[in-house]
PDB file of C-alpha atoms in Angstrom:
ATOM      1  CA  MET A   1       0.000   0.000   0.000  1.00 36.00           C
ATOM      2  CA  SER A   2       1.357   3.433  -0.916  1.00 42.00           C
ATOM      3  CA  THR A   3       2.115   6.103   1.636  1.00 41.00           C
ATOM      4  CA  THR A   4      -0.885   8.145   0.526  1.00 41.00           C
ATOM      5  CA  GLN A   5      -3.325   5.241   0.489  1.00 44.00           C
ATOM      6  CA  ALA A   6      -2.403   4.345   4.052  1.00 41.00           C
ATOM      7  CA  ARG A   7      -3.868   7.549   5.477  1.00 53.00           C
ATOM      8  CA  ASP A   8      -6.439  10.210   4.766  1.00 85.00           C
ATOM      9  CA  ARG A   9      -5.679  12.107   1.589  1.00 96.00           C
ATOM     10  CA  VAL A  10      -6.011  15.819   0.906  1.00 98.00           C
ATOM     11  CA  ALA A  11      -6.900  17.028  -2.579  1.00 98.00           C
ATOM     12  CA  LEU A  12      -6.831  20.473  -4.158  1.00 98.00           C
ATOM     13  CA  VAL A  13      -9.056  20.803  -7.233  1.00 98.00           C
ATOM     14  CA  THR A  14      -8.523  23.918  -9.336  1.00 98.00           C
ATOM     15  CA  GLY A  15     -11.648  25.097 -11.076  1.00 96.00           C
ATOM     16  CA  GLY A  16     -13.574  23.029  -8.558  1.00 96.00           C
ATOM     17  CA  SER A  17     -16.555  25.366  -8.261  1.00 90.00           C
ATOM     18  CA  GLY A  18     -18.409  24.117 -11.332  1.00 83.00           C
ATOM     19  CA  GLY A  19     -18.643  21.741 -14.272  1.00 90.00           C
ATOM     20  CA  ILE A  20     -16.226  18.823 -14.345  1.00 95.00           C
ATOM     21  CA  GLY A  21     -14.330  20.300 -11.391  1.00 96.00           C
ATOM     22  CA  ARG A  22     -17.420  20.037  -9.209  1.00 97.00           C
ATOM     23  CA  ALA A  23     -17.906  16.387 -10.157  1.00 97.00           C
ATOM     24  CA  VAL A  24     -14.248  15.713  -9.325  1.00 98.00           C
ATOM     25  CA  VAL A  25     -14.653  17.322  -5.904  1.00 98.00           C
ATOM     26  CA  GLU A  26     -17.753  15.242  -5.200  1.00 97.00           C
ATOM     27  CA  ARG A  27     -16.034  12.028  -6.343  1.00 97.00           C
ATOM     28  CA  LEU A  28     -12.882  12.571  -4.289  1.00 98.00           C
ATOM     29  CA  ALA A  29     -14.936  13.555  -1.250  1.00 97.00           C
ATOM     30  CA  ALA A  30     -16.910  10.328  -1.661  1.00 96.00           C
ATOM     31  CA  ASP A  31     -13.576   8.480  -1.513  1.00 95.00           C
ATOM     32  CA  GLY A  32     -12.942  10.118   1.857  1.00 96.00           C
ATOM     33  CA  ASP A  33     -10.485  12.780   0.720  1.00 97.00           C
ATOM     34  CA  ALA A  34     -10.465  16.180   2.332  1.00 98.00           C
ATOM     35  CA  VAL A  35     -11.019  18.566  -0.576  1.00 98.00           C
ATOM     36  CA  ALA A  36     -10.069  22.156  -1.280  1.00 98.00           C
ATOM     37  CA  VAL A  37     -12.464  23.675  -3.812  1.00 98.00           C
ATOM     38  CA  HIS A  38     -10.568  26.275  -5.808  1.00 98.00           C
ATOM     39  CA  TYR A  39     -12.374  29.093  -7.600  1.00 97.00           C
ATOM     40  CA  ALA A  40     -11.377  32.137  -9.618  1.00 94.00           C
ATOM     41  CA  GLY A  41     -14.644  34.023 -10.082  1.00 87.00           C
ATOM     42  CA  HIS A  42     -17.381  31.913  -8.488  1.00 90.00           C
ATOM     43  CA  GLU A  43     -16.804  32.118  -4.747  1.00 94.00           C
ATOM     44  CA  ALA A  44     -20.463  31.557  -3.861  1.00 96.00           C
ATOM     45  CA  ARG A  45     -20.616  28.338  -5.907  1.00 96.00           C
ATOM     46  CA  ALA A  46     -17.410  27.090  -4.305  1.00 97.00           C
ATOM     47  CA  LYS A  47     -18.740  27.758  -0.813  1.00 97.00           C
ATOM     48  CA  ASP A  48     -22.043  26.055  -1.634  1.00 97.00           C
ATOM     49  CA  LEU A  49     -20.104  22.967  -2.716  1.00 98.00           C
ATOM     50  CA  VAL A  50     -18.039  23.082   0.473  1.00 98.00           C
ATOM     51  CA  ASP A  51     -21.252  23.200   2.488  1.00 98.00           C
ATOM     52  CA  GLN A  52     -22.580  20.211   0.537  1.00 97.00           C
ATOM     53  CA  VAL A  53     -19.457  18.142   1.215  1.00 98.00           C
ATOM     54  CA  VAL A  54     -19.422  19.043   4.907  1.00 98.00           C
ATOM     55  CA  ALA A  55     -23.143  18.300   5.248  1.00 98.00           C
ATOM     56  CA  GLY A  56     -22.407  14.842   3.863  1.00 97.00           C
ATOM     57  CA  GLY A  57     -19.807  14.207   6.550  1.00 97.00           C
ATOM     58  CA  GLY A  58     -16.747  15.232   4.552  1.00 97.00           C
ATOM     59  CA  ARG A  59     -14.045  17.823   5.031  1.00 97.00           C
ATOM     60  CA  ALA A  60     -13.741  20.762   2.651  1.00 98.00           C
ATOM     61  CA  ILE A  61     -12.651  24.366   2.319  1.00 98.00           C
ATOM     62  CA  ALA A  62     -12.794  26.944  -0.486  1.00 98.00           C
ATOM     63  CA  VAL A  63      -9.677  28.694  -1.771  1.00 98.00           C
ATOM     64  CA  GLY A  64      -9.504  31.397  -4.426  1.00 97.00           C
ATOM     65  CA  GLY A  65      -6.994  32.798  -6.859  1.00 97.00           C
ATOM     66  CA  ASP A  66      -5.918  33.154 -10.482  1.00 97.00           C
ATOM     67  CA  VAL A  67      -4.217  29.865 -11.419  1.00 98.00           C
ATOM     68  CA  ALA A  68      -1.692  31.785 -13.526  1.00 98.00           C
ATOM     69  CA  ASP A  69      -0.643  33.966 -10.562  1.00 98.00           C
ATOM     70  CA  GLU A  70       2.106  32.166  -8.675  1.00 98.00           C
ATOM     71  CA  VAL A  71       1.705  34.341  -5.568  1.00 98.00           C
ATOM     72  CA  ALA A  72      -2.054  33.788  -5.347  1.00 98.00           C
ATOM     73  CA  MET A  73      -1.691  30.053  -5.882  1.00 98.00           C
ATOM     74  CA  ALA A  74       1.113  29.740  -3.351  1.00 98.00           C
ATOM     75  CA  ALA A  75      -1.275  31.343  -0.867  1.00 98.00           C
ATOM     76  CA  ALA A  76      -3.959  28.821  -1.856  1.00 98.00           C
ATOM     77  CA  PHE A  77      -1.562  25.918  -1.286  1.00 98.00           C
ATOM     78  CA  ASP A  78      -0.641  27.448   2.079  1.00 98.00           C
ATOM     79  CA  ALA A  79      -4.313  27.675   3.059  1.00 98.00           C
ATOM     80  CA  VAL A  80      -4.914  24.019   2.220  1.00 98.00           C
ATOM     81  CA  THR A  81      -1.854  22.910   4.166  1.00 98.00           C
ATOM     82  CA  GLU A  82      -2.880  25.017   7.146  1.00 98.00           C
ATOM     83  CA  ALA A  83      -6.392  23.553   7.118  1.00 98.00           C
ATOM     84  CA  PHE A  84      -5.542  19.878   6.569  1.00 98.00           C
ATOM     85  CA  GLY A  85      -1.851  19.486   7.352  1.00 97.00           C
ATOM     86  CA  ALA A  86      -0.594  18.527   3.887  1.00 97.00           C
ATOM     87  CA  ILE A  87      -1.572  18.025   0.238  1.00 98.00           C
ATOM     88  CA  ASP A  88      -1.564  14.676  -1.568  1.00 98.00           C
ATOM     89  CA  VAL A  89      -3.494  15.264  -4.790  1.00 98.00           C
ATOM     90  CA  VAL A  90      -3.698  18.240  -7.138  1.00 98.00           C
ATOM     91  CA  VAL A  91      -6.209  18.187  -9.998  1.00 98.00           C
ATOM     92  CA  ASN A  92      -5.930  20.936 -12.618  1.00 97.00           C
ATOM     93  CA  THR A  93      -9.439  21.232 -14.064  1.00 97.00           C
ATOM     94  CA  ALA A  94      -9.281  25.033 -14.388  1.00 95.00           C
ATOM     95  CA  GLY A  95      -9.284  26.089 -18.022  1.00 94.00           C
ATOM     96  CA  ILE A  96     -11.026  28.178 -20.644  1.00 92.00           C
ATOM     97  CA  MET A  97     -12.103  27.332 -24.198  1.00 92.00           C
ATOM     98  CA  LEU A  98     -12.606  30.004 -26.837  1.00 92.00           C
ATOM     99  CA  LEU A  99     -13.361  28.716 -30.329  1.00 91.00           C
ATOM    100  CA  SER A 100     -12.543  30.315 -33.667  1.00 94.00           C
ATOM    101  CA  PRO A 101     -10.911  29.411 -36.960  1.00 96.00           C
ATOM    102  CA  ILE A 102      -7.190  30.076 -36.724  1.00 97.00           C
ATOM    103  CA  ALA A 103      -7.332  32.649 -39.526  1.00 98.00           C
ATOM    104  CA  THR A 104      -9.792  34.846 -37.649  1.00 97.00           C
ATOM    105  CA  LEU A 105      -8.919  34.208 -34.004  1.00 97.00           C
ATOM    106  CA  ASP A 106      -8.613  37.321 -31.860  1.00 97.00           C
ATOM    107  CA  LEU A 107      -5.070  37.149 -30.496  1.00 98.00           C
ATOM    108  CA  ALA A 108      -6.329  38.474 -27.168  1.00 97.00           C
ATOM    109  CA  ASP A 109      -8.362  35.258 -26.890  1.00 96.00           C
ATOM    110  CA  LEU A 110      -5.234  33.250 -27.697  1.00 97.00           C
ATOM    111  CA  ASP A 111      -3.403  35.016 -24.888  1.00 97.00           C
ATOM    112  CA  ARG A 112      -6.263  34.438 -22.428  1.00 96.00           C
ATOM    113  CA  MET A 113      -6.366  30.720 -23.144  1.00 96.00           C
ATOM    114  CA  HIS A 114      -2.641  30.266 -22.944  1.00 97.00           C
ATOM    115  CA  ARG A 115      -2.428  32.248 -19.716  1.00 98.00           C
ATOM    116  CA  THR A 116      -4.960  29.987 -18.002  1.00 97.00           C
ATOM    117  CA  ASN A 117      -4.461  26.661 -19.751  1.00 97.00           C
ATOM    118  CA  VAL A 118      -0.677  26.670 -20.157  1.00 98.00           C
ATOM    119  CA  ARG A 119       0.761  29.101 -17.616  1.00 98.00           C
ATOM    120  CA  GLY A 120      -1.935  28.198 -15.073  1.00 98.00           C
ATOM    121  CA  THR A 121      -1.236  24.474 -15.373  1.00 98.00           C
ATOM    122  CA  PHE A 122       2.499  25.162 -15.205  1.00 98.00           C
ATOM    123  CA  VAL A 123       2.222  27.344 -12.085  1.00 98.00           C
ATOM    124  CA  VAL A 124       0.018  24.858 -10.231  1.00 98.00           C
ATOM    125  CA  SER A 125       2.163  21.891 -11.312  1.00 98.00           C
ATOM    126  CA  GLN A 126       5.319  23.712 -10.224  1.00 98.00           C
ATOM    127  CA  LEU A 127       3.873  24.304  -6.768  1.00 98.00           C
ATOM    128  CA  ALA A 128       2.559  20.753  -6.536  1.00 98.00           C
ATOM    129  CA  ALA A 129       5.960  19.345  -7.452  1.00 98.00           C
ATOM    130  CA  THR A 130       7.490  20.884  -4.340  1.00 96.00           C
ATOM    131  CA  ARG A 131       4.589  20.466  -1.913  1.00 97.00           C
ATOM    132  CA  LEU A 132       2.943  17.073  -2.375  1.00 98.00           C
ATOM    133  CA  ARG A 133       3.604  14.248   0.049  1.00 97.00           C
ATOM    134  CA  ALA A 134       5.113  10.978  -1.118  1.00 97.00           C
ATOM    135  CA  GLY A 135       2.400   8.792  -2.603  1.00 97.00           C
ATOM    136  CA  GLY A 136       0.729  11.812  -4.146  1.00 98.00           C
ATOM    137  CA  ALA A 137      -0.659  12.503  -7.602  1.00 98.00           C
ATOM    138  CA  ILE A 138      -0.923  15.405 -10.021  1.00 98.00           C
ATOM    139  CA  VAL A 139      -3.726  15.161 -12.587  1.00 98.00           C
ATOM    140  CA  ASN A 140      -3.722  17.716 -15.396  1.00 98.00           C
ATOM    141  CA  PHE A 141      -6.429  18.252 -18.001  1.00 98.00           C
ATOM    142  CA  SER A 142      -6.076  18.034 -21.761  1.00 97.00           C
ATOM    143  CA  THR A 143      -8.743  17.360 -24.410  1.00 96.00           C
ATOM    144  CA  SER A 144      -9.481  14.674 -26.978  1.00 95.00           C
ATOM    145  CA  VAL A 145      -9.430  17.424 -29.619  1.00 93.00           C
ATOM    146  CA  THR A 146      -5.638  17.102 -29.650  1.00 94.00           C
ATOM    147  CA  ARG A 147      -6.409  13.901 -31.630  1.00 93.00           C
ATOM    148  CA  THR A 148      -9.733  14.638 -33.329  1.00 90.00           C
ATOM    149  CA  ARG A 149      -8.511  18.060 -34.545  1.00 91.00           C
ATOM    150  CA  PHE A 150     -11.929  19.601 -35.073  1.00 89.00           C
ATOM    151  CA  PRO A 151     -11.984  22.918 -36.958  1.00 92.00           C
ATOM    152  CA  ALA A 152     -12.197  26.051 -34.773  1.00 92.00           C
ATOM    153  CA  TYR A 153     -10.410  24.299 -31.891  1.00 92.00           C
ATOM    154  CA  GLY A 154      -6.872  25.124 -33.065  1.00 96.00           C
ATOM    155  CA  ALA A 155      -5.814  27.558 -30.350  1.00 97.00           C
ATOM    156  CA  TYR A 156      -7.547  25.607 -27.568  1.00 96.00           C
ATOM    157  CA  ALA A 157      -6.071  22.295 -28.696  1.00 96.00           C
ATOM    158  CA  ALA A 158      -2.633  23.900 -28.957  1.00 97.00           C
ATOM    159  CA  SER A 159      -2.855  25.019 -25.337  1.00 97.00           C
ATOM    160  CA  LYS A 160      -3.816  21.515 -24.252  1.00 97.00           C
ATOM    161  CA  ALA A 161      -1.106  19.902 -26.362  1.00 97.00           C
ATOM    162  CA  ALA A 162       1.322  21.920 -24.243  1.00 98.00           C
ATOM    163  CA  VAL A 163      -0.216  20.334 -21.139  1.00 98.00           C
ATOM    164  CA  GLU A 164       0.175  16.861 -22.649  1.00 98.00           C
ATOM    165  CA  THR A 165       3.879  17.549 -23.204  1.00 98.00           C
ATOM    166  CA  LEU A 166       4.446  19.095 -19.781  1.00 98.00           C
ATOM    167  CA  THR A 167       2.866  16.110 -18.003  1.00 98.00           C
ATOM    168  CA  PRO A 168       5.329  13.272 -18.830  1.00 98.00           C
ATOM    169  CA  ILE A 169       8.321  15.578 -18.479  1.00 98.00           C
ATOM    170  CA  LEU A 170       7.286  16.510 -14.927  1.00 98.00           C
ATOM    171  CA  ALA A 171       6.650  12.829 -14.169  1.00 98.00           C
ATOM    172  CA  ARG A 172      10.255  12.054 -15.091  1.00 98.00           C
ATOM    173  CA  GLU A 173      11.621  15.039 -13.189  1.00 98.00           C
ATOM    174  CA  LEU A 174       9.932  13.774 -10.013  1.00 98.00           C
ATOM    175  CA  ARG A 175      11.927  10.533 -10.052  1.00 98.00           C
ATOM    176  CA  GLY A 176      12.364   9.173  -6.529  1.00 97.00           C
ATOM    177  CA  GLN A 177       9.562  11.246  -4.963  1.00 97.00           C
ATOM    178  CA  ASP A 178       6.731   8.690  -5.389  1.00 97.00           C
ATOM    179  CA  ILE A 179       4.459  11.242  -7.098  1.00 98.00           C
ATOM    180  CA  THR A 180       2.572  10.368 -10.270  1.00 98.00           C
ATOM    181  CA  VAL A 181       1.811  12.950 -12.956  1.00 98.00           C
ATOM    182  CA  ASN A 182      -0.862  12.201 -15.558  1.00 98.00           C
ATOM    183  CA  ALA A 183      -3.450  13.983 -17.662  1.00 98.00           C
ATOM    184  CA  VAL A 184      -7.086  13.279 -18.495  1.00 98.00           C
ATOM    185  CA  ALA A 185      -8.273  14.175 -22.008  1.00 97.00           C
ATOM    186  CA  PRO A 186     -12.088  14.225 -22.039  1.00 96.00           C
ATOM    187  CA  GLY A 187     -14.135  13.859 -25.174  1.00 94.00           C
ATOM    188  CA  PRO A 188     -17.427  15.745 -25.637  1.00 93.00           C
ATOM    189  CA  THR A 189     -18.986  15.933 -22.188  1.00 94.00           C
ATOM    190  CA  ALA A 190     -22.501  17.039 -21.286  1.00 92.00           C
ATOM    191  CA  THR A 191     -21.606  20.102 -19.278  1.00 87.00           C
ATOM    192  CA  PRO A 192     -23.824  23.208 -19.405  1.00 81.00           C
ATOM    193  CA  LEU A 193     -21.035  25.024 -21.256  1.00 75.00           C
ATOM    194  CA  PHE A 194     -20.828  22.315 -23.928  1.00 82.00           C
ATOM    195  CA  LEU A 195     -24.597  22.060 -24.441  1.00 84.00           C
ATOM    196  CA  GLU A 196     -25.170  25.821 -24.634  1.00 81.00           C
ATOM    197  CA  GLY A 197     -26.152  27.007 -28.100  1.00 80.00           C
ATOM    198  CA  LYS A 198     -26.125  23.556 -29.734  1.00 85.00           C
ATOM    199  CA  SER A 199     -29.151  22.058 -31.490  1.00 90.00           C
ATOM    200  CA  GLU A 200     -30.422  18.603 -30.570  1.00 91.00           C
ATOM    201  CA  GLU A 201     -29.336  17.409 -34.009  1.00 92.00           C
ATOM    202  CA  LEU A 202     -25.775  18.637 -33.519  1.00 89.00           C
ATOM    203  CA  ILE A 203     -25.554  17.098 -30.048  1.00 91.00           C
ATOM    204  CA  ALA A 204     -26.811  13.773 -31.421  1.00 93.00           C
ATOM    205  CA  SER A 205     -24.244  13.910 -34.210  1.00 91.00           C
ATOM    206  CA  ILE A 206     -21.410  14.547 -31.773  1.00 90.00           C
ATOM    207  CA  ALA A 207     -22.657  11.803 -29.435  1.00 92.00           C
ATOM    208  CA  SER A 208     -22.614   9.276 -32.292  1.00 93.00           C
ATOM    209  CA  ALA A 209     -18.828   9.697 -32.696  1.00 92.00           C
ATOM    210  CA  ASN A 210     -18.196   7.023 -30.046  1.00 95.00           C
ATOM    211  CA  PRO A 211     -19.450   3.409 -29.830  1.00 95.00           C
ATOM    212  CA  PHE A 212     -21.747   4.192 -26.892  1.00 95.00           C
ATOM    213  CA  ASP A 213     -23.708   6.789 -28.898  1.00 93.00           C
ATOM    214  CA  ARG A 214     -23.820   9.232 -26.021  1.00 95.00           C
ATOM    215  CA  LEU A 215     -21.972  12.180 -24.608  1.00 95.00           C
ATOM    216  CA  GLY A 216     -19.722  11.693 -21.650  1.00 95.00           C
ATOM    217  CA  THR A 217     -20.958  12.820 -18.266  1.00 96.00           C
ATOM    218  CA  GLN A 218     -19.102  14.847 -15.709  1.00 96.00           C
ATOM    219  CA  GLU A 219     -19.158  11.767 -13.494  1.00 97.00           C
ATOM    220  CA  ASP A 220     -17.440   9.722 -16.238  1.00 97.00           C
ATOM    221  CA  ILE A 221     -14.546  12.163 -16.225  1.00 97.00           C
ATOM    222  CA  ALA A 222     -14.429  12.352 -12.429  1.00 98.00           C
ATOM    223  CA  GLU A 223     -14.133   8.548 -12.318  1.00 97.00           C
ATOM    224  CA  ALA A 224     -11.037   8.711 -14.533  1.00 98.00           C
ATOM    225  CA  VAL A 225      -9.548  11.375 -12.271  1.00 98.00           C
ATOM    226  CA  ALA A 226     -10.234   9.301  -9.140  1.00 98.00           C
ATOM    227  CA  PHE A 227      -8.424   6.351 -10.749  1.00 98.00           C
ATOM    228  CA  LEU A 228      -5.332   8.426 -11.524  1.00 98.00           C
ATOM    229  CA  ALA A 229      -5.467  10.219  -8.178  1.00 97.00           C
ATOM    230  CA  GLY A 230      -5.724   7.035  -6.126  1.00 93.00           C
ATOM    231  CA  PRO A 231      -5.117   3.423  -7.106  1.00 94.00           C
ATOM    232  CA  ALA A 232      -3.291   3.987 -10.409  1.00 96.00           C
ATOM    233  CA  ARG A 233       0.223   4.052  -8.959  1.00 96.00           C
ATOM    234  CA  TRP A 234       1.753   2.267 -11.962  1.00 97.00           C
ATOM    235  CA  VAL A 235       0.254   4.733 -14.439  1.00 98.00           C
ATOM    236  CA  ASN A 236       2.633   7.670 -14.733  1.00 98.00           C
ATOM    237  CA  GLY A 237       3.443  10.284 -17.361  1.00 98.00           C
ATOM    238  CA  GLN A 238       0.389   9.336 -19.431  1.00 98.00           C
ATOM    239  CA  THR A 239      -2.583  11.042 -21.029  1.00 98.00           C
ATOM    240  CA  LEU A 240      -5.803   9.078 -20.470  1.00 98.00           C
ATOM    241  CA  PHE A 241      -8.350   9.719 -23.237  1.00 97.00           C
ATOM    242  CA  ALA A 242     -11.733   9.499 -21.503  1.00 97.00           C
ATOM    243  CA  ASN A 243     -14.003   9.707 -24.524  1.00 96.00           C
ATOM    244  CA  GLY A 244     -15.926   6.443 -24.848  1.00 95.00           C
ATOM    245  CA  GLY A 245     -13.761   5.173 -27.689  1.00 95.00           C
ATOM    246  CA  MET A 246     -14.034   8.232 -29.910  1.00 90.00           C
ATOM    247  CA  ALA A 247     -11.649   7.970 -32.863  1.00 70.00           C
TER     248      ALA A 247
END
């Protein structure tokens, strides 16, 4: 049994106030982890989720900050350590997706995505690399679009391809520390953000791209995260494509 599995774990989930991040928080809390729900602009939602976890018998706090701001995130890590004594798991769900053909993309949108998706993941991973206990896990987030290469996703997929490259390099740099570093790459997932503005016909077409003929759920993705964050000690430096078998 690993060091982390032998005792209560503490998890920090960036972007944990909504969407897939919320499902990850709920899943890790169900496993018995103490959870820190990170938010950038949705403090009330984060605190509501904390209340939900605590009401269910779990342990949780909310921490805020821009993931790309190393000072703010260092303070968030400090707050989690002060509350729970240590950190074992860091899950980087925080990210933004702005879609446009490459030829017409507003470069300000490119900068926004890369600040959050690339710099933010780098900052949080850098802090995690120096603060996690032995037996810990870092789980980053990519996207299946790095393989499917849908039009209009160029800048977003490029930011996530950077995450996929960062992940195995950090795993190798943490040799001897008993910390795994992996990424989850979801396929189309039925989040409110994904469903917004799409016709039923378009959603059905997208859902048919995998053998299950459905969209993924937030719980599907959270299950993959829980696997990498807990029992998957021999999976390291990998990107797990959680997309139902999408090509």
